[in-house]
Amino acid sequence: MLLEINNLYFSHTKEKPLFQNLNLRFEAGRIIALAGESGCGKSTLLSLMYGLLDWESGEIIFDGKKLFGPKGNLVPGEADMKFVAQNFDLMPYATVAENVGKFISNINLAQKKETVAELLEVVGLSEYADVLPKYLSGGQQQRVAIARALSVLPKLLILDEPFSNLDFPRKIELREKLFSYVKQNNISLIISTHELQDIIPWLDQIIVLQNGRLIQNDSPEETFRSPYNAYVAKLFGEVNIFNEKEISDFSLKKFSYYPKEISISENGIEAEVLESRFAGNYYWNKVKAKDKEIILYTDEKLSASVNISFI
Ligand SMILES: Nc1ncnc2c1ncn2[C@@H]1O[C@H](COP(=O)(O)OP(=O)(O)OP(=O)(O)O)[C@@H](O)[C@H]1O
């Protein structure tokens, strides 16, 4: 086991306990998302794993070694573990390339140059090698910090919301290069995120926190198909949630249906079309059936009334 969290108790303030008896296991060689809405405790948990905070009781074991917070270990982190938080801690007077090469030995300078160039390529910053960090955007600075963390080939890399500062095309580019790089180099990756949609294809495991509680720990497919509750279902994007009465009225098999899981079919339930809007790859529709407003995506624009069925 790469990382184990056993019976962990932690709170920032006495009035508001955050983790109460948290237990988690992380296997090596996986890409794991730590997911949950803002404030659920993701950043705090990552900081605890990296030894930036002292916990009240319980234990964190990394690669067979018991870890300590700042009181027991003055220099946070382990040689084999790197953490890129939401503040990036770059050297302001060193170029992007010098920042990335900070932890790489100078014994073989040609090799070092090559590694830095490769890492800048992974994070899509090759053309910024000679620029100072202050001229970069927040998202670019974060990518410099990610490249620097990758340079030591840690056993475990922990990234706090690595995609939140990026526009969509850059997010698409970074996720593919970063995830392939960590897999090729056998680096285990834990990333915190408040939305899963764009990274699902690369994930091996999804851990969901709600108010400091672990509520689901499954494969992406299992989490998507059988979300523990509406909160988990919403992490995958737009979703229709049905209460008990509605489940019975519509004779449903589950409480949540994504818009793609509802289709137009002749034998379905009659529904009035309230809105039908062009949304790029699909039409976004709001229909009303048995007094319930339902969102579904279709290939064609809808009008008047339709019959819908739940897949
Ligand atoms: N230094 C602190 N002192 C007191 N409370 C804090 C502190 N840091 C975080 N909290 C509280 O602890 C809870 C968890 O915060 P945390 O930052 O871990 O959540 P998060 O899921 O990472 O959120 P985000 O996605 O917004 O970063 C929140 O209720 C937050 O207000």
XYZ file of N, CA, C and O and ligand atoms in Angstrom, residues 12-13 16 18-19 36-45 86 160-161 192 194, ligand 1:
111
model
N -9.847 22.379 11.959
C -9.163 23.677 11.949
C -9.529 24.442 13.209
O -8.719 25.135 13.795
N -10.826 24.348 13.603
C -11.297 25.041 14.802
C -12.108 24.056 15.650
O -12.709 23.122 15.102
N -15.828 23.412 14.750
C -16.217 22.774 13.491
C -15.275 21.629 13.145
O -14.310 21.815 12.406
N -13.581 18.641 11.252
C -13.594 18.349 9.814
C -13.511 16.840 9.561
O -14.446 16.239 9.072
N -12.390 16.225 9.946
C -12.270 14.777 9.753
C -12.453 14.068 11.090
O -11.755 14.369 12.058
N -15.017 16.594 -4.576
C -16.026 17.101 -3.654
C -16.157 18.592 -3.845
O -15.258 19.235 -4.411
N -17.292 19.152 -3.369
C -17.519 20.580 -3.605
C -16.582 21.420 -2.742
O -15.986 20.916 -1.777
N -16.457 22.680 -3.104
C -15.575 23.603 -2.401
C -15.872 23.577 -0.892
O -17.034 23.648 -0.498
N -14.846 23.427 -0.069
C -15.020 23.447 1.376
C -15.205 22.075 2.004
O -15.321 21.955 3.223
N -15.210 20.989 1.211
C -15.459 19.647 1.765
C -14.223 19.080 2.474
O -14.312 18.069 3.166
N -13.054 19.708 2.269
C -11.861 19.273 2.991
C -10.736 18.726 2.121
O -9.759 18.172 2.636
N -10.834 18.897 0.801
C -9.824 18.330 -0.103
C -8.429 18.890 0.172
O -7.482 18.137 0.415
N -8.312 20.234 0.157
C -6.986 20.849 0.347
C -6.428 20.498 1.718
O -5.228 20.256 1.871
N -7.303 20.466 2.712
C -6.844 20.150 4.067
C -6.293 18.722 4.112
O -5.221 18.480 4.678
N -7.002 17.792 3.469
C -6.539 16.402 3.491
C -5.182 16.275 2.782
O -4.275 15.588 3.260
N -2.101 25.219 -4.033
C -2.671 26.266 -4.882
C -1.816 27.535 -4.867
O -2.035 28.447 -5.647
N -3.163 19.913 -6.102
C -4.395 20.523 -5.622
C -5.029 21.326 -6.760
O -4.491 22.351 -7.164
N -6.136 20.858 -7.275
C -6.895 21.514 -8.356
C -5.984 21.944 -9.518
O -5.937 23.121 -9.869
N -6.916 16.774 -6.517
C -8.203 17.198 -5.981
C -8.946 17.936 -7.080
O -8.332 18.593 -7.932
N -13.166 19.680 -8.118
C -14.592 19.781 -7.772
C -15.458 19.346 -8.947
O -16.668 19.324 -8.863
N -6.920 27.770 8.106
C -8.198 27.487 8.332
N -8.816 27.854 9.477
C -10.116 27.557 9.713
N -10.892 26.879 8.855
C -10.349 26.501 7.696
C -8.980 26.776 7.365
N -8.713 26.249 6.139
C -9.875 25.678 5.729
N -10.850 25.820 6.651
C -12.221 25.279 6.577
O -12.129 23.868 6.480
C -13.058 23.362 5.536
C -12.312 22.599 4.448
O -11.528 23.497 3.668
P -10.618 23.018 2.457
O -9.862 24.205 1.944
O -9.856 21.828 2.867
O -11.736 22.576 1.403
P -11.589 22.265 -0.153
O -12.514 21.147 -0.406
O -10.171 22.100 -0.521
O -12.142 23.579 -0.824
P -11.608 24.339 -2.150
O -11.967 23.427 -3.292
O -12.406 25.603 -2.137
O -10.143 24.537 -1.979
C -13.842 24.558 5.032
O -15.025 24.642 5.785
C -12.941 25.728 5.314
O -13.700 26.880 5.536
